[in-house]
């Protein structure tokens, strides 16, 4: 997974928001995780992303170019590339810290 900051405290002195670019390569699947107190807004530029959320990852959401996805604070989730083309996204976060809390996958769960 590629993550690049575009607007951050370190780059431009931003105090309350972080904006950046994220790319999921073909076959990429994130770990089960949440972002603590940070909420995230995602805009899919290209590709087909698949998100699972909920404590048991029971909710599945697909997103394609032009779609927006909101991830609330502490929302357990996984993101994946659902096809062979890279998924390119713009991400906005409500904190400057890159909070990532990795969790064990629910028993028996696989993407």
XYZ file of C-alpha atoms in Angstrom:
111
model
C 0.000 0.000 0.000
C 1.349 3.420 -0.966
C 0.548 6.355 1.371
C 1.716 9.869 0.524
C 0.883 13.016 2.498
C -0.207 16.019 0.440
C -1.415 18.396 3.169
C -0.092 17.806 6.670
C 1.443 19.644 9.569
C 4.924 18.593 8.461
C 4.408 19.758 4.868
C 2.343 22.945 5.167
C 1.611 23.549 8.847
C -1.947 22.149 8.790
C -3.273 21.815 12.338
C -6.564 19.900 12.099
C -6.587 17.816 8.910
C -4.401 15.422 6.954
C -4.952 14.870 3.208
C -3.097 12.413 1.097
C -2.971 9.804 -1.617
C -3.337 6.075 -1.069
C -2.871 3.338 -3.652
C -3.751 -0.342 -3.264
C -1.952 -2.523 -5.751
C -3.498 -5.582 -7.394
C -4.351 -8.213 -4.793
C -3.610 -5.881 -1.860
C -5.591 -6.460 1.347
C -5.007 -4.477 4.529
C -4.819 -5.922 8.014
C -7.912 -5.765 10.231
C -7.591 -2.366 11.912
C -9.121 0.915 13.052
C -7.823 4.477 13.267
C -8.590 5.305 16.901
C -10.137 8.758 17.317
C -9.510 9.679 13.677
C -12.314 9.664 11.157
C -11.490 9.238 7.478
C -13.111 10.417 4.280
C -12.062 8.559 1.148
C -12.644 9.475 -2.503
C -11.943 6.690 -4.983
C -10.191 8.107 -8.050
C -9.867 4.840 -9.976
C -10.167 1.113 -9.542
C -12.552 -1.057 -7.531
C -12.124 -1.110 -3.758
C -13.854 -3.434 -1.330
C -14.284 -2.567 2.350
C -15.424 -4.806 5.191
C -16.481 -3.231 8.479
C -18.059 -4.069 11.817
C -16.674 -6.039 14.748
C -17.069 -9.296 12.814
C -16.395 -7.630 9.435
C -19.932 -8.594 8.514
C -20.642 -5.511 6.385
C -19.230 -5.418 2.848
C -19.114 -2.240 0.767
C -17.784 -1.853 -2.760
C -16.560 1.502 -4.064
C -15.503 2.540 -7.560
C -14.192 5.685 -9.234
C -16.213 8.693 -8.100
C -17.488 7.080 -4.880
C -16.948 8.474 -1.390
C -16.463 6.329 1.722
C -16.598 7.512 5.345
C -14.871 5.543 8.097
C -16.008 6.639 11.587
C -13.607 6.765 14.541
C -12.718 3.314 15.917
C -14.593 1.544 13.076
C -12.977 -1.877 12.609
C -12.381 -2.391 8.888
C -10.359 -3.930 6.071
C -9.786 -2.460 2.632
C -8.845 -4.435 -0.449
C -8.292 -4.170 -4.159
C -11.228 -6.027 -5.718
C -9.729 -6.436 -9.206
C -6.443 -6.319 -11.110
C -6.082 -2.553 -11.561
C -4.592 -0.325 -8.847
C -7.100 1.415 -6.579
C -6.187 5.095 -6.297
C -7.791 7.156 -3.515
C -7.612 10.571 -1.892
C -7.902 10.295 1.901
C -8.726 13.006 4.446
C -8.243 12.360 8.164
C -9.319 14.370 11.174
C -5.992 13.909 12.986
C -2.388 14.575 12.071
C -1.199 11.340 13.650
C -1.218 8.222 11.501
C -3.207 6.184 14.027
C -3.430 2.518 13.023
C -4.509 -0.090 15.561
C -4.073 -3.559 14.053
C -6.364 -6.316 15.341
C -6.595 -10.065 14.989
C -9.096 -11.117 12.314
C -12.386 -12.545 13.546
C -12.251 -16.327 13.822
C -12.907 -17.918 10.436
C -12.916 -14.614 8.522
C -11.061 -14.183 5.245
C -11.490 -11.633 2.453
